[in-house]
């Protein structure tokens, strides 16, 4: 049933974001704060995407429908509306055809076709957040090593040393692509010695809470988190499944089988490039059931709050932990893995079972296609025991070691 002006005008905010659907992919999101955001859902290249169409009342229902129809015309001619908008924005800014951003986007379109989704998202985000704002508007042939060092220095000031090093590599790859097309004469990134401008990498374990009483406090803090529901659910699920942060952020609804109570992560999303099975405890299924009405109609379990068709930002979980009062040196999103590994070993669970569930260990290429199901019955039992153990820690109850319960 399509929307009416009256329905849009009278839509009231609730405790959770509400979605009011119109026709042909257009819908309105009403946020708890009272904001009303028009969105258009479409598919391009086999992928589901979202396009922001403005906010009500600045954009009326009739105007939103016109913008949707304009986007559908672009789709009919084989053009991605989102990419068309980016190109138009660049043109309005007076960008020449050989600016760093234009060449960079051309390079990205070619190299990203063979990348895993998480790799593509990380690369795109670094370009859009750090590199293009600084040098994207400049002709690529005019850039010097000093310009690139400026980009690296800005990222360093944010404390993201690893990102700074990766940005150097990305800029160099774009320059070498431009040289091959005759748009640049040389690659200035080769004039930069990172060891001379960046401090040495601080190799250390990911910060993690591992003392049982402190873990109970962390879990209680997470339950009391007052931010977005999706973020709170991501924090709660991270403790139960202890996958890598990127694997959690890129979780898709199609990967979950609630009848079997398991999550099968495709090989392309895994660090070791092997399919991984995550048995789901009763508690984990309950969390997914809680968030499904909010995000279940989309691709990702934890989508970006921007509604741009991307998964949750890599900074969201860490930012939430900071809001809960946990410093970077105390707990990180990756720290849930260390927490689980430490406590499960201390509780006496079999090392091989823990390591398989952490997706560590077996690297034999012949057996790689089969070992994703290794120790699966014991892993199912362990994951439920782990969830029950965390519930006891959260309640402050005295816990009994699990030694010998999972074989």
PDB file of C-alpha atoms in Angstrom, residues 63-267:
ATOM      1  CA  UNK A  63       9.379  15.111  -4.749  1.00  0.00           C
ATOM      2  CA  UNK A  64      10.716  11.875  -3.258  1.00  0.00           C
ATOM      3  CA  UNK A  65       8.747   9.883  -5.820  1.00  0.00           C
ATOM      4  CA  UNK A  66      10.117  12.051  -8.629  1.00  0.00           C
ATOM      5  CA  UNK A  67      13.677  11.481  -7.389  1.00  0.00           C
ATOM      6  CA  UNK A  68      12.990   7.751  -7.207  1.00  0.00           C
ATOM      7  CA  UNK A  69      11.656   7.780 -10.770  1.00  0.00           C
ATOM      8  CA  UNK A  70      14.729   9.686 -11.958  1.00  0.00           C
ATOM      9  CA  UNK A  71      16.932   7.029 -10.338  1.00  0.00           C
ATOM     10  CA  UNK A  72      14.902   4.248 -11.962  1.00  0.00           C
ATOM     11  CA  UNK A  73      15.439   5.874 -15.388  1.00  0.00           C
ATOM     12  CA  UNK A  74      19.186   5.760 -14.807  1.00  0.00           C
ATOM     13  CA  UNK A  75      18.931   2.079 -13.865  1.00  0.00           C
ATOM     14  CA  UNK A  76      16.956   1.401 -17.043  1.00  0.00           C
ATOM     15  CA  UNK A  77      19.892   2.791 -19.021  1.00  0.00           C
ATOM     16  CA  UNK A  78      22.435   0.673 -17.133  1.00  0.00           C
ATOM     17  CA  UNK A  79      23.682   3.442 -14.823  1.00  0.00           C
ATOM     18  CA  UNK A  80      24.128   3.099 -11.062  1.00  0.00           C
ATOM     19  CA  UNK A  81      22.282   6.090  -9.501  1.00  0.00           C
ATOM     20  CA  UNK A  82      24.707   6.227  -6.585  1.00  0.00           C
ATOM     21  CA  UNK A  83      27.778   6.387  -8.802  1.00  0.00           C
ATOM     22  CA  UNK A  84      26.013   8.866 -11.086  1.00  0.00           C
ATOM     23  CA  UNK A  85      25.460  11.145  -8.098  1.00  0.00           C
ATOM     24  CA  UNK A  86      29.141  10.964  -7.141  1.00  0.00           C
ATOM     25  CA  UNK A  87      30.197  11.830 -10.674  1.00  0.00           C
ATOM     26  CA  UNK A  88      27.761  14.747 -10.824  1.00  0.00           C
ATOM     27  CA  UNK A  89      29.050  16.049  -7.505  1.00  0.00           C
ATOM     28  CA  UNK A  90      32.597  15.876  -8.802  1.00  0.00           C
ATOM     29  CA  UNK A  91      31.590  17.736 -11.946  1.00  0.00           C
ATOM     30  CA  UNK A  92      29.895  20.487  -9.933  1.00  0.00           C
ATOM     31  CA  UNK A  93      33.092  20.910  -7.968  1.00  0.00           C
ATOM     32  CA  UNK A  94      34.872  21.646 -11.244  1.00  0.00           C
ATOM     33  CA  UNK A  95      36.977  18.518 -11.267  1.00  0.00           C
ATOM     34  CA  UNK A  96      38.939  17.897 -14.440  1.00  0.00           C
ATOM     35  CA  UNK A  97      38.973  14.476 -16.048  1.00  0.00           C
ATOM     36  CA  UNK A  98      42.494  13.733 -14.830  1.00  0.00           C
ATOM     37  CA  UNK A  99      42.182  14.658 -11.187  1.00  0.00           C
ATOM     38  CA  UNK A 100      43.443  12.172  -8.626  1.00  0.00           C
ATOM     39  CA  UNK A 101      39.880  11.299  -7.582  1.00  0.00           C
ATOM     40  CA  UNK A 102      38.631  10.642 -11.104  1.00  0.00           C
ATOM     41  CA  UNK A 103      41.635   8.445 -11.917  1.00  0.00           C
ATOM     42  CA  UNK A 104      41.387   6.802  -8.495  1.00  0.00           C
ATOM     43  CA  UNK A 105      37.751   5.851  -9.021  1.00  0.00           C
ATOM     44  CA  UNK A 106      38.575   4.456 -12.447  1.00  0.00           C
ATOM     45  CA  UNK A 107      41.387   2.381 -10.920  1.00  0.00           C
ATOM     46  CA  UNK A 108      39.120   1.173  -8.090  1.00  0.00           C
ATOM     47  CA  UNK A 109      36.428   0.059 -10.548  1.00  0.00           C
ATOM     48  CA  UNK A 110      38.991  -2.176 -12.279  1.00  0.00           C
ATOM     49  CA  UNK A 111      40.859  -3.669  -9.304  1.00  0.00           C
ATOM     50  CA  UNK A 112      37.897  -4.189  -6.983  1.00  0.00           C
ATOM     51  CA  UNK A 113      36.178  -6.792  -9.157  1.00  0.00           C
ATOM     52  CA  UNK A 114      38.348  -9.608  -7.781  1.00  0.00           C
ATOM     53  CA  UNK A 115      38.456  -8.438  -4.154  1.00  0.00           C
ATOM     54  CA  UNK A 116      36.561  -9.853  -1.181  1.00  0.00           C
ATOM     55  CA  UNK A 117      33.690  -7.638   0.009  1.00  0.00           C
ATOM     56  CA  UNK A 118      35.501  -6.643   3.204  1.00  0.00           C
ATOM     57  CA  UNK A 119      38.625  -5.674   1.242  1.00  0.00           C
ATOM     58  CA  UNK A 120      36.610  -3.574  -1.197  1.00  0.00           C
ATOM     59  CA  UNK A 121      34.779  -1.796   1.605  1.00  0.00           C
ATOM     60  CA  UNK A 122      37.996  -1.012   3.483  1.00  0.00           C
ATOM     61  CA  UNK A 123      39.671   0.296   0.330  1.00  0.00           C
ATOM     62  CA  UNK A 124      36.685   2.444  -0.659  1.00  0.00           C
ATOM     63  CA  UNK A 125      36.369   3.875   2.841  1.00  0.00           C
ATOM     64  CA  UNK A 126      40.042   4.847   3.023  1.00  0.00           C
ATOM     65  CA  UNK A 127      39.835   6.581  -0.324  1.00  0.00           C
ATOM     66  CA  UNK A 128      36.643   8.473   0.557  1.00  0.00           C
ATOM     67  CA  UNK A 129      37.541   9.322   4.150  1.00  0.00           C
ATOM     68  CA  UNK A 130      41.230  10.165   3.958  1.00  0.00           C
ATOM     69  CA  UNK A 131      42.681  10.469   0.468  1.00  0.00           C
ATOM     70  CA  UNK A 132      40.116  12.115  -1.802  1.00  0.00           C
ATOM     71  CA  UNK A 133      39.219  14.962   0.602  1.00  0.00           C
ATOM     72  CA  UNK A 134      42.892  15.955   0.749  1.00  0.00           C
ATOM     73  CA  UNK A 135      44.152  15.565  -2.829  1.00  0.00           C
ATOM     74  CA  UNK A 136      41.241  14.252  -4.907  1.00  0.00           C
ATOM     75  CA  UNK A 137      40.529  17.625  -6.541  1.00  0.00           C
ATOM     76  CA  UNK A 138      44.081  18.123  -7.804  1.00  0.00           C
ATOM     77  CA  UNK A 139      45.359  17.085 -11.259  1.00  0.00           C
ATOM     78  CA  UNK A 140      47.220  13.838 -10.718  1.00  0.00           C
ATOM     79  CA  UNK A 141      50.208  15.013 -12.765  1.00  0.00           C
ATOM     80  CA  UNK A 142      50.691  18.013 -10.446  1.00  0.00           C
ATOM     81  CA  UNK A 143      50.970  16.046  -7.195  1.00  0.00           C
ATOM     82  CA  UNK A 144      54.312  15.715  -5.431  1.00  0.00           C
ATOM     83  CA  UNK A 145      55.735  13.645  -2.596  1.00  0.00           C
ATOM     84  CA  UNK A 146      54.970  16.564  -0.262  1.00  0.00           C
ATOM     85  CA  UNK A 147      51.256  16.303  -1.123  1.00  0.00           C
ATOM     86  CA  UNK A 148      51.241  12.599  -0.317  1.00  0.00           C
ATOM     87  CA  UNK A 149      53.152  13.136   2.921  1.00  0.00           C
ATOM     88  CA  UNK A 150      50.464  15.652   3.885  1.00  0.00           C
ATOM     89  CA  UNK A 151      47.816  12.948   3.538  1.00  0.00           C
ATOM     90  CA  UNK A 152      49.875  10.481   5.567  1.00  0.00           C
ATOM     91  CA  UNK A 153      50.503  13.076   8.282  1.00  0.00           C
ATOM     92  CA  UNK A 154      46.788  13.846   8.638  1.00  0.00           C
ATOM     93  CA  UNK A 155      46.009  10.162   9.141  1.00  0.00           C
ATOM     94  CA  UNK A 156      48.873   9.801  11.618  1.00  0.00           C
ATOM     95  CA  UNK A 157      47.406  12.624  13.736  1.00  0.00           C
ATOM     96  CA  UNK A 158      44.292  10.497  14.176  1.00  0.00           C
ATOM     97  CA  UNK A 159      46.440   7.707  15.600  1.00  0.00           C
ATOM     98  CA  UNK A 160      45.745   5.361  12.679  1.00  0.00           C
ATOM     99  CA  UNK A 161      49.308   4.378  11.812  1.00  0.00           C
ATOM    100  CA  UNK A 162      48.341   1.204   9.988  1.00  0.00           C
ATOM    101  CA  UNK A 163      45.852   3.145   7.852  1.00  0.00           C
ATOM    102  CA  UNK A 164      48.570   5.735   7.113  1.00  0.00           C
ATOM    103  CA  UNK A 165      50.851   3.008   5.773  1.00  0.00           C
ATOM    104  CA  UNK A 166      48.066   1.505   3.706  1.00  0.00           C
ATOM    105  CA  UNK A 167      47.167   4.940   2.302  1.00  0.00           C
ATOM    106  CA  UNK A 168      50.747   5.309   1.071  1.00  0.00           C
ATOM    107  CA  UNK A 169      50.445   2.006  -0.750  1.00  0.00           C
ATOM    108  CA  UNK A 170      47.032   2.889  -2.238  1.00  0.00           C
ATOM    109  CA  UNK A 171      48.232   6.250  -3.558  1.00  0.00           C
ATOM    110  CA  UNK A 172      51.240   4.585  -5.145  1.00  0.00           C
ATOM    111  CA  UNK A 173      49.060   2.038  -6.911  1.00  0.00           C
ATOM    112  CA  UNK A 174      46.842   4.775  -8.348  1.00  0.00           C
ATOM    113  CA  UNK A 175      49.901   6.675  -9.587  1.00  0.00           C
ATOM    114  CA  UNK A 176      51.280   3.597 -11.284  1.00  0.00           C
ATOM    115  CA  UNK A 177      47.891   3.037 -12.943  1.00  0.00           C
ATOM    116  CA  UNK A 178      47.948   6.668 -14.171  1.00  0.00           C
ATOM    117  CA  UNK A 179      51.481   6.233 -15.539  1.00  0.00           C
ATOM    118  CA  UNK A 180      50.317   3.235 -17.552  1.00  0.00           C
ATOM    119  CA  UNK A 181      47.594   5.400 -19.088  1.00  0.00           C
ATOM    120  CA  UNK A 182      49.945   8.249 -19.853  1.00  0.00           C
ATOM    121  CA  UNK A 183      48.316  10.608 -17.323  1.00  0.00           C
ATOM    122  CA  UNK A 184      51.313  10.939 -15.012  1.00  0.00           C
ATOM    123  CA  UNK A 185      55.041  10.908 -15.583  1.00  0.00           C
ATOM    124  CA  UNK A 186      56.207   9.381 -12.323  1.00  0.00           C
ATOM    125  CA  UNK A 187      55.076   7.951  -8.997  1.00  0.00           C
ATOM    126  CA  UNK A 188      55.967  10.356  -6.143  1.00  0.00           C
ATOM    127  CA  UNK A 189      55.117   7.719  -3.519  1.00  0.00           C
ATOM    128  CA  UNK A 190      58.470   6.091  -4.386  1.00  0.00           C
ATOM    129  CA  UNK A 191      60.206   9.201  -3.006  1.00  0.00           C
ATOM    130  CA  UNK A 192      58.713   8.567   0.431  1.00  0.00           C
ATOM    131  CA  UNK A 193      60.428   6.423   3.036  1.00  0.00           C
ATOM    132  CA  UNK A 194      57.760   5.694   5.643  1.00  0.00           C
ATOM    133  CA  UNK A 195      60.357   4.855   8.279  1.00  0.00           C
ATOM    134  CA  UNK A 196      61.496   8.485   8.105  1.00  0.00           C
ATOM    135  CA  UNK A 197      58.073  10.039   8.693  1.00  0.00           C
ATOM    136  CA  UNK A 198      56.115   7.505  10.778  1.00  0.00           C
ATOM    137  CA  UNK A 199      56.991   5.963  14.146  1.00  0.00           C
ATOM    138  CA  UNK A 200      57.673   2.214  14.128  1.00  0.00           C
ATOM    139  CA  UNK A 201      54.685  -0.069  14.271  1.00  0.00           C
ATOM    140  CA  UNK A 202      53.672  -0.952  17.805  1.00  0.00           C
ATOM    141  CA  UNK A 203      53.229  -4.705  17.595  1.00  0.00           C
ATOM    142  CA  UNK A 204      51.066  -5.796  20.491  1.00  0.00           C
ATOM    143  CA  UNK A 205      48.122  -8.015  21.315  1.00  0.00           C
ATOM    144  CA  UNK A 206      44.651  -6.574  20.979  1.00  0.00           C
ATOM    145  CA  UNK A 207      43.502  -5.083  24.275  1.00  0.00           C
ATOM    146  CA  UNK A 208      40.991  -7.335  25.995  1.00  0.00           C
ATOM    147  CA  UNK A 209      39.127  -7.855  29.256  1.00  0.00           C
ATOM    148  CA  UNK A 210      39.835 -11.396  30.469  1.00  0.00           C
ATOM    149  CA  UNK A 211      39.331 -11.410  34.271  1.00  0.00           C
ATOM    150  CA  UNK A 212      35.927 -13.084  34.912  1.00  0.00           C
ATOM    151  CA  UNK A 213      34.501 -10.397  37.207  1.00  0.00           C
ATOM    152  CA  UNK A 214      35.604  -7.679  34.782  1.00  0.00           C
ATOM    153  CA  UNK A 215      33.997  -9.604  31.917  1.00  0.00           C
ATOM    154  CA  UNK A 216      30.739  -9.638  33.885  1.00  0.00           C
ATOM    155  CA  UNK A 217      30.998  -5.872  34.286  1.00  0.00           C
ATOM    156  CA  UNK A 218      31.627  -5.437  30.568  1.00  0.00           C
ATOM    157  CA  UNK A 219      28.575  -7.521  29.679  1.00  0.00           C
ATOM    158  CA  UNK A 220      26.382  -5.536  32.061  1.00  0.00           C
ATOM    159  CA  UNK A 221      27.682  -2.295  30.543  1.00  0.00           C
ATOM    160  CA  UNK A 222      26.843  -3.553  27.058  1.00  0.00           C
ATOM    161  CA  UNK A 223      23.298  -4.441  28.135  1.00  0.00           C
ATOM    162  CA  UNK A 224      22.960  -0.874  29.383  1.00  0.00           C
ATOM    163  CA  UNK A 225      24.231   0.698  26.167  1.00  0.00           C
ATOM    164  CA  UNK A 226      21.835   3.492  25.135  1.00  0.00           C
ATOM    165  CA  UNK A 227      23.012   4.007  21.561  1.00  0.00           C
ATOM    166  CA  UNK A 228      21.645   2.439  18.394  1.00  0.00           C
ATOM    167  CA  UNK A 229      20.010  -0.979  18.762  1.00  0.00           C
ATOM    168  CA  UNK A 230      22.128  -2.421  15.949  1.00  0.00           C
ATOM    169  CA  UNK A 231      25.316  -1.383  17.748  1.00  0.00           C
ATOM    170  CA  UNK A 232      24.172  -2.877  21.053  1.00  0.00           C
ATOM    171  CA  UNK A 233      23.228  -6.129  19.315  1.00  0.00           C
ATOM    172  CA  UNK A 234      26.612  -6.212  17.545  1.00  0.00           C
ATOM    173  CA  UNK A 235      28.413  -5.839  20.893  1.00  0.00           C
ATOM    174  CA  UNK A 236      26.331  -8.581  22.502  1.00  0.00           C
ATOM    175  CA  UNK A 237      26.790 -10.953  19.564  1.00  0.00           C
ATOM    176  CA  UNK A 238      30.538 -10.258  19.382  1.00  0.00           C
ATOM    177  CA  UNK A 239      30.963 -11.656  22.886  1.00  0.00           C
ATOM    178  CA  UNK A 240      29.023 -14.817  22.021  1.00  0.00           C
ATOM    179  CA  UNK A 241      30.512 -15.710  18.629  1.00  0.00           C
ATOM    180  CA  UNK A 242      34.009 -14.105  18.933  1.00  0.00           C
ATOM    181  CA  UNK A 243      34.604 -13.828  15.190  1.00  0.00           C
ATOM    182  CA  UNK A 244      36.901 -11.177  13.738  1.00  0.00           C
ATOM    183  CA  UNK A 245      35.369  -7.666  13.691  1.00  0.00           C
ATOM    184  CA  UNK A 246      35.305  -7.570   9.884  1.00  0.00           C
ATOM    185  CA  UNK A 247      33.481 -10.897   9.739  1.00  0.00           C
ATOM    186  CA  UNK A 248      30.850  -9.614  12.182  1.00  0.00           C
ATOM    187  CA  UNK A 249      30.351  -6.304  10.355  1.00  0.00           C
ATOM    188  CA  UNK A 250      29.911  -8.050   7.004  1.00  0.00           C
ATOM    189  CA  UNK A 251      27.460 -10.685   8.289  1.00  0.00           C
ATOM    190  CA  UNK A 252      24.584 -11.137   5.814  1.00  0.00           C
ATOM    191  CA  UNK A 253      21.167 -12.510   6.620  1.00  0.00           C
ATOM    192  CA  UNK A 254      21.468 -15.133   3.885  1.00  0.00           C
ATOM    193  CA  UNK A 255      24.398 -16.713   5.746  1.00  0.00           C
ATOM    194  CA  UNK A 256      22.266 -17.701   8.764  1.00  0.00           C
ATOM    195  CA  UNK A 257      20.295 -20.920   9.146  1.00  0.00           C
ATOM    196  CA  UNK A 258      18.055 -20.612  12.193  1.00  0.00           C
ATOM    197  CA  UNK A 259      16.771 -24.187  11.904  1.00  0.00           C
ATOM    198  CA  UNK A 260      20.318 -25.524  12.195  1.00  0.00           C
ATOM    199  CA  UNK A 261      21.307 -22.677  14.538  1.00  0.00           C
ATOM    200  CA  UNK A 262      24.462 -21.865  12.626  1.00  0.00           C
ATOM    201  CA  UNK A 263      26.165 -19.103  10.694  1.00  0.00           C
ATOM    202  CA  UNK A 264      28.226 -20.127   7.675  1.00  0.00           C
ATOM    203  CA  UNK A 265      30.742 -17.448   6.719  1.00  0.00           C
ATOM    204  CA  UNK A 266      31.888 -17.764   3.082  1.00  0.00           C
ATOM    205  CA  UNK A 267      35.574 -18.408   2.424  1.00  0.00           C
TER     206      UNK A 267
END
